Amino acid sequence: LLRGVQRLNDEDCLFLSGCLKNKPVTGEQFTIRTHIGTFTSLHFECNRIRQPVEVWKRFCFSLQGNSSLLSLRLSGNKIGNRGTMYLAHMLQVNTGLQELELADSDLATQSVIALTIVLKSNRSLRSVDISRPLLFSHQEEWAVHCSEMLAMNSSLVELHLGKMGLTDAGMERLTAGLRFNHSLRYLDLRCNRVTRDGTQHLAGLLKENPSLQIIDLSSNRLEDEGAVYLSEAISWPGCGLKECSVNSNNIRTKGLLALTEAMKANTTLTHVYIWGNYLEEPAFRELMSGGRLLPERTDVSAYEVDGRVFLAEVFTKLRRRYYSYPAAGETTDSPVCTLQLHRT
C-alpha cells in the first residue's frame, strides 16, 4: 500500500498502463512490476490528467486483458464523456473487475447510458458508483436505461446513484426495473430530489422485493408523508431492510414516530440514521431505552440537563460500502495488494 504520493500526470498514467497488462514487461517497467507484484486493487482518485482522451484510451486498453485487478477507483478524475466510452468498451471485454468507482468524474448523459447498457451483460461487477455526473437533461433518460439494466442484471449487489438529480418520475422508473432484480443489496440515492411520491414507489418495491437490505435516502425531500410511506413498507411482513438513512429530509414528529412504530413491528431493521430532521425526544426515547435501537446503530444520542432531555448528533453514519473483495467464500490466486495513487 503506497501512501503520501502526489497526484499523477499524463506521463505517469501512460506508464502505469503498461504495468496493468497481464504479460511480461521489460526494462524499467519490469523493475517496478517486481516490486509491486500483481495488485488486485487500484486507487487512482483525484489525479492531474491534462489530455484525458488519449490517456484514458491507453489506460482502458491495458485493462481489457487484465484478469487480476478486482477493484478500480477512479473517482475525482476528469474522465469525461469520451474517456467513459473507452471504459464502457473495456467492460465489454474485461471479465475480472468487481468494483468500479466513477463518482465526480464528469460523466455526461451519453456515457452514463453507455455504462448501463454494458451492465446489462457484464457479469463480474458487484459494485458500481456513478454519483455526481454532469446531467443537463430533465428527461432522466439515464433512469430509463438504468431501470432496464437492473431488470436484466443479476450480479450487482451495490449501486451508488447519489447527486443524480433523481426525481419522483425517475424513482418510478428505477423501481419498475428493481422489481425484477434479486441481487442488489445496497442502493445509494442520497442527495437527490425524491419527495413523498417517489418514496411511495420505493415503498411499494420494498413490499414486493425483500432483496434490498440497505438504502441511503439522506438529503432528499421525504417529509412526514414520505416517512410514513417508508414506515408502512418497513412494517410489511417479509421486508428485508436492515439499514436505512433518512438524514436531512425535513421529517417532523409524525414521520419519526411512524418510523419508531415500524421498528417495533420489524426486528430486521437494526440501523436507522435520522439526524438533520426536526427531532423531538419522544420519537426515539422508547426505542433507545428499551434496547431496540443500540447507540452505535444510530446517529442520535439523548442527554439530560436540569431534568430536560435533549438530543445530540453522534458521528456514526450509514456505511459507505457493502461489497468487499474477495466476496465471502471467494478466493483469489494472487496476493491481495492495493496500489494507491492519489493525493492523500
XYZ file of C-alpha atoms in Angstrom:
344
model
C 0.000 0.000 0.000
C 1.621 3.232 -1.158
C 0.620 6.426 0.663
C 1.522 10.073 0.541
C 2.273 10.215 -3.192
C 1.449 13.284 -5.244
C -1.125 13.344 -7.989
C -0.104 11.637 -11.201
C 0.148 13.403 -14.557
C -0.350 12.142 -18.106
C 3.082 10.525 -18.433
C 2.681 8.698 -15.138
C -0.698 7.346 -16.173
C 0.563 6.148 -19.547
C 3.495 4.427 -17.858
C 1.147 2.768 -15.376
C -0.957 1.469 -18.266
C 1.941 -0.713 -19.355
C 2.127 -2.264 -15.915
C -1.565 -3.190 -15.998
C -1.199 -5.589 -18.909
C -1.068 -9.243 -17.896
C 2.082 -10.006 -19.826
C 5.843 -9.776 -19.228
C 7.332 -6.287 -19.381
C 10.941 -5.269 -19.841
C 13.339 -2.594 -18.737
C 12.307 -0.136 -16.042
C 8.704 -1.380 -16.134
C 9.840 -4.862 -15.141
C 11.719 -3.469 -12.136
C 8.580 -1.685 -10.906
C 6.391 -4.706 -11.600
C 8.549 -6.968 -9.475
C 8.405 -4.539 -6.569
C 4.627 -4.021 -6.521
C 3.673 -7.512 -7.590
C 0.300 -8.304 -9.118
C -2.120 -5.914 -7.479
C -5.846 -6.535 -7.178
C -6.929 -3.021 -6.222
C -6.025 0.291 -7.854
C -6.988 3.531 -6.094
C -6.493 6.274 -8.672
C -8.682 9.079 -7.332
C -8.176 12.813 -7.954
C -5.191 12.895 -10.286
C -3.992 15.569 -12.716
C -4.736 14.324 -16.243
C -4.471 17.140 -18.804
C -5.075 15.160 -22.005
C -7.807 12.767 -20.842
C -8.877 11.299 -24.190
C -5.534 9.709 -25.136
C -4.638 8.822 -21.556
C -7.911 7.050 -20.765
C -7.857 5.326 -24.155
C -4.465 3.782 -23.379
C -5.425 3.092 -19.779
C -8.630 1.242 -20.712
C -6.923 -0.692 -23.484
C -4.406 -2.009 -20.969
C -7.246 -3.274 -18.760
C -9.020 -5.277 -21.448
C -6.918 -8.368 -20.876
C -6.202 -7.791 -17.191
C -7.572 -10.665 -15.130
C -6.101 -9.833 -11.706
C -7.478 -6.353 -10.977
C -10.665 -6.618 -8.900
C -11.196 -3.058 -7.664
C -10.741 0.172 -9.646
C -11.461 3.537 -8.038
C -11.248 6.487 -10.422
C -13.482 8.997 -8.627
C -12.487 12.652 -8.875
C -10.723 12.341 -12.228
C -11.979 14.368 -15.182
C -12.638 11.322 -17.330
C -15.412 12.961 -19.306
C -17.718 11.557 -21.930
C -15.143 10.105 -24.345
C -12.992 8.643 -21.596
C -16.012 6.883 -20.122
C -16.834 5.446 -23.529
C -13.445 3.737 -23.515
C -14.213 2.404 -20.044
C -17.537 1.045 -21.266
C -15.809 -0.698 -24.158
C -13.248 -2.166 -21.742
C -16.052 -3.571 -19.580
C -17.379 -5.472 -22.578
C -14.108 -7.428 -22.664
C -12.817 -7.461 -19.076
C -14.335 -10.258 -17.001
C -12.427 -9.822 -13.750
C -13.246 -6.359 -12.402
C -15.685 -6.468 -9.480
C -15.706 -2.907 -8.124
C -15.771 0.335 -10.146
C -15.982 3.859 -8.713
C -16.562 6.783 -11.089
C -18.073 9.407 -8.792
C -17.462 13.064 -9.704
C -15.754 12.135 -12.979
C -17.620 14.467 -15.380
C -19.803 11.711 -16.796
C -22.441 13.001 -19.223
C -25.823 11.513 -20.091
C -24.397 9.627 -23.068
C -21.646 7.963 -21.049
C -23.945 7.093 -18.128
C -26.302 5.394 -20.588
C -23.362 3.569 -22.194
C -22.318 2.177 -18.807
C -25.843 0.979 -18.007
C -26.064 -0.736 -21.384
C -22.785 -2.569 -20.747
C -24.002 -3.625 -17.301
C -26.893 -5.486 -18.904
C -24.445 -8.174 -19.996
C -21.497 -7.705 -17.604
C -21.496 -10.496 -15.016
C -18.379 -9.669 -12.998
C -19.074 -6.227 -11.485
C -20.543 -6.315 -7.991
C -20.297 -2.647 -7.002
C -20.663 0.477 -9.176
C -20.574 4.154 -8.195
C -21.507 6.782 -10.803
C -22.557 9.516 -8.371
C -22.450 13.197 -9.294
C -22.337 13.106 -13.096
C -22.923 16.174 -15.287
C -26.523 15.664 -16.414
C -28.244 18.649 -18.008
C -31.338 16.939 -19.420
C -34.533 16.981 -17.358
C -35.931 13.907 -19.125
C -33.923 11.457 -16.983
C -33.162 9.196 -19.930
C -30.438 7.583 -17.853
C -33.074 6.351 -15.369
C -34.917 4.525 -18.150
C -31.753 2.687 -19.204
C -30.735 2.064 -15.596
C -34.139 0.516 -14.932
C -33.761 -1.806 -17.915
C -30.269 -2.749 -16.729
C -31.479 -3.558 -13.209
C -34.212 -5.773 -14.628
C -31.594 -7.818 -16.525
C -28.501 -7.695 -14.316
C -28.133 -10.483 -11.768
C -24.651 -9.744 -10.367
C -24.687 -6.192 -8.961
C -25.050 -6.056 -5.191
C -24.230 -2.361 -4.654
C -25.212 0.693 -6.724
C -24.449 4.333 -5.889
C -26.663 6.934 -7.599
C -26.038 9.946 -5.387
C -26.388 13.512 -6.723
C -28.011 12.368 -9.963
C -30.884 14.856 -9.875
C -33.247 11.903 -9.460
C -36.905 12.957 -9.260
C -40.092 11.078 -8.403
C -40.535 10.166 -12.078
C -37.039 8.741 -12.175
C -37.711 6.809 -8.978
C -40.801 5.288 -10.553
C -38.696 4.085 -13.484
C -35.949 2.677 -11.246
C -38.347 0.748 -9.037
C -40.009 -0.741 -12.107
C -36.714 -2.413 -13.005
C -35.835 -3.307 -9.430
C -38.972 -5.413 -9.150
C -37.209 -7.969 -11.344
C -33.850 -7.690 -9.599
C -32.954 -10.067 -6.761
C -29.214 -9.430 -6.383
C -28.989 -5.770 -5.320
C -28.453 -5.291 -1.583
C -27.283 -1.665 -1.261
C -28.974 1.255 -3.055
C -27.494 4.729 -2.554
C -29.916 7.532 -3.507
C -28.542 10.321 -1.337
C -28.688 13.997 -2.317
C -31.417 13.701 -4.927
C -34.880 15.271 -5.349
C -37.082 12.416 -4.199
C -40.272 13.501 -2.413
C -43.179 11.617 -0.853
C -44.398 10.418 -4.279
C -41.059 8.854 -5.139
C -40.906 7.317 -1.674
C -44.310 5.752 -2.287
C -42.891 3.970 -5.348
C -39.901 2.797 -3.302
C -42.177 1.598 -0.503
C -44.174 -0.449 -2.985
C -40.933 -2.071 -4.150
C -39.852 -2.930 -0.591
C -43.150 -4.702 -0.033
C -42.652 -6.856 -3.126
C -38.885 -7.416 -3.194
C -37.105 -8.388 0.053
C -33.637 -8.353 -1.515
C -32.740 -4.745 -0.671
C -31.016 -4.537 2.713
C -29.507 -1.035 2.825
C -30.963 2.195 1.433
C -29.479 5.682 1.687
C -32.162 8.358 1.247
C -30.318 11.130 3.062
C -30.665 14.723 1.819
C -33.834 14.199 -0.195
C -37.318 15.687 0.350
C -39.307 12.922 2.007
C -41.024 14.975 4.747
C -43.585 13.328 7.034
C -45.650 11.778 4.257
C -42.631 10.089 2.706
C -41.504 8.798 6.095
C -44.971 7.324 6.645
C -44.856 5.515 3.291
C -41.412 4.165 4.132
C -42.601 3.079 7.585
C -45.508 1.153 6.097
C -43.069 -0.774 3.911
C -40.762 -1.480 6.860
C -43.717 -2.872 8.808
C -44.718 -5.100 5.894
C -44.184 -8.837 6.547
C -41.071 -10.047 4.784
C -39.420 -6.644 4.322
C -35.676 -7.297 4.198
C -34.433 -3.783 5.008
C -31.652 -3.822 7.638
C -30.130 -0.341 7.456
C -31.621 2.969 6.376
C -30.612 6.631 6.397
C -33.162 9.450 6.144
C -30.895 12.288 7.316
C -31.925 15.822 6.361
C -35.342 15.108 4.865
C -37.483 17.699 6.668
C -39.160 14.935 8.680
C -41.040 16.012 11.798
C -42.530 14.197 14.767
C -45.283 12.474 12.774
C -42.837 10.826 10.406
C -40.316 9.934 13.103
C -42.991 8.346 15.283
C -44.121 6.323 12.257
C -40.556 5.033 11.856
C -40.489 4.206 15.554
C -43.648 2.128 15.305
C -42.287 0.411 12.195
C -39.157 -0.655 14.032
C -41.278 -2.161 16.774
C -43.044 -4.295 14.178
C -39.915 -5.235 12.217
C -36.883 -6.571 14.086
C -34.861 -6.950 10.866
C -34.172 -3.211 10.663
C -31.277 -2.576 13.068
C -29.628 0.679 11.857
C -31.509 3.972 11.440
C -29.942 7.390 10.860
C -32.182 10.444 11.299
C -30.080 13.488 12.191
C -30.877 16.689 10.282
C -34.651 16.386 10.702
C -36.920 18.105 13.230
C -36.113 15.864 16.163
C -38.112 15.677 19.331
C -37.058 13.435 22.150
C -40.254 11.293 22.480
C -39.870 9.997 18.924
C -36.995 7.662 19.789
C -36.998 7.564 23.582
C -38.791 4.218 23.814
C -36.588 2.510 21.227
C -33.390 3.710 22.843
C -34.423 2.987 26.437
C -35.798 -0.443 25.576
C -32.658 -1.527 23.748
C -34.425 -1.889 20.405
C -32.049 0.612 18.780
C -28.482 0.317 20.008
C -26.475 3.550 20.440
C -23.839 2.547 17.879
C -26.523 1.922 15.250
C -27.949 5.417 15.028
C -26.645 8.984 14.840
C -28.701 10.410 17.706
C -27.947 10.349 21.422
C -30.045 11.611 24.329
C -28.664 13.597 27.268
C -30.316 15.312 30.225
C -29.829 18.835 31.576
C -31.806 20.187 34.554
C -34.368 17.443 34.206
C -34.896 18.040 30.478
C -33.883 15.523 27.803
C -32.158 16.760 24.647
C -30.914 15.032 21.502
C -27.416 15.389 20.079
C -25.726 14.171 16.919
C -23.425 11.175 17.148
C -20.900 10.823 14.353
C -21.871 7.350 13.244
C -23.103 7.148 9.691
C -24.521 4.610 7.311
C -21.635 2.547 5.957
C -20.430 3.755 2.604
C -19.668 0.321 1.171
C -21.443 -3.011 1.302
C -19.393 -5.126 -1.081
C -15.772 -6.019 -0.395
C -13.466 -8.202 -2.450
C -12.950 -11.029 -2.477
C -16.533 -11.682 -1.511
C -17.335 -14.045 1.322
C -16.422 -17.570 0.308
C -14.365 -16.431 -2.682
C -10.604 -16.685 -3.026
C -8.103 -15.094 -5.356
C -4.989 -16.723 -6.774
C -2.963 -13.515 -6.464
C -1.940 -11.974 -3.134
C -4.256 -9.107 -2.232
C -2.283 -5.944 -2.950
C -3.546 -2.370 -3.197
C -1.806 0.297 -5.254
C -2.972 3.722 -4.107
C -2.042 6.546 -6.452
C -3.628 9.858 -5.487
C -3.068 12.788 -3.179
C -3.884 11.915 0.447
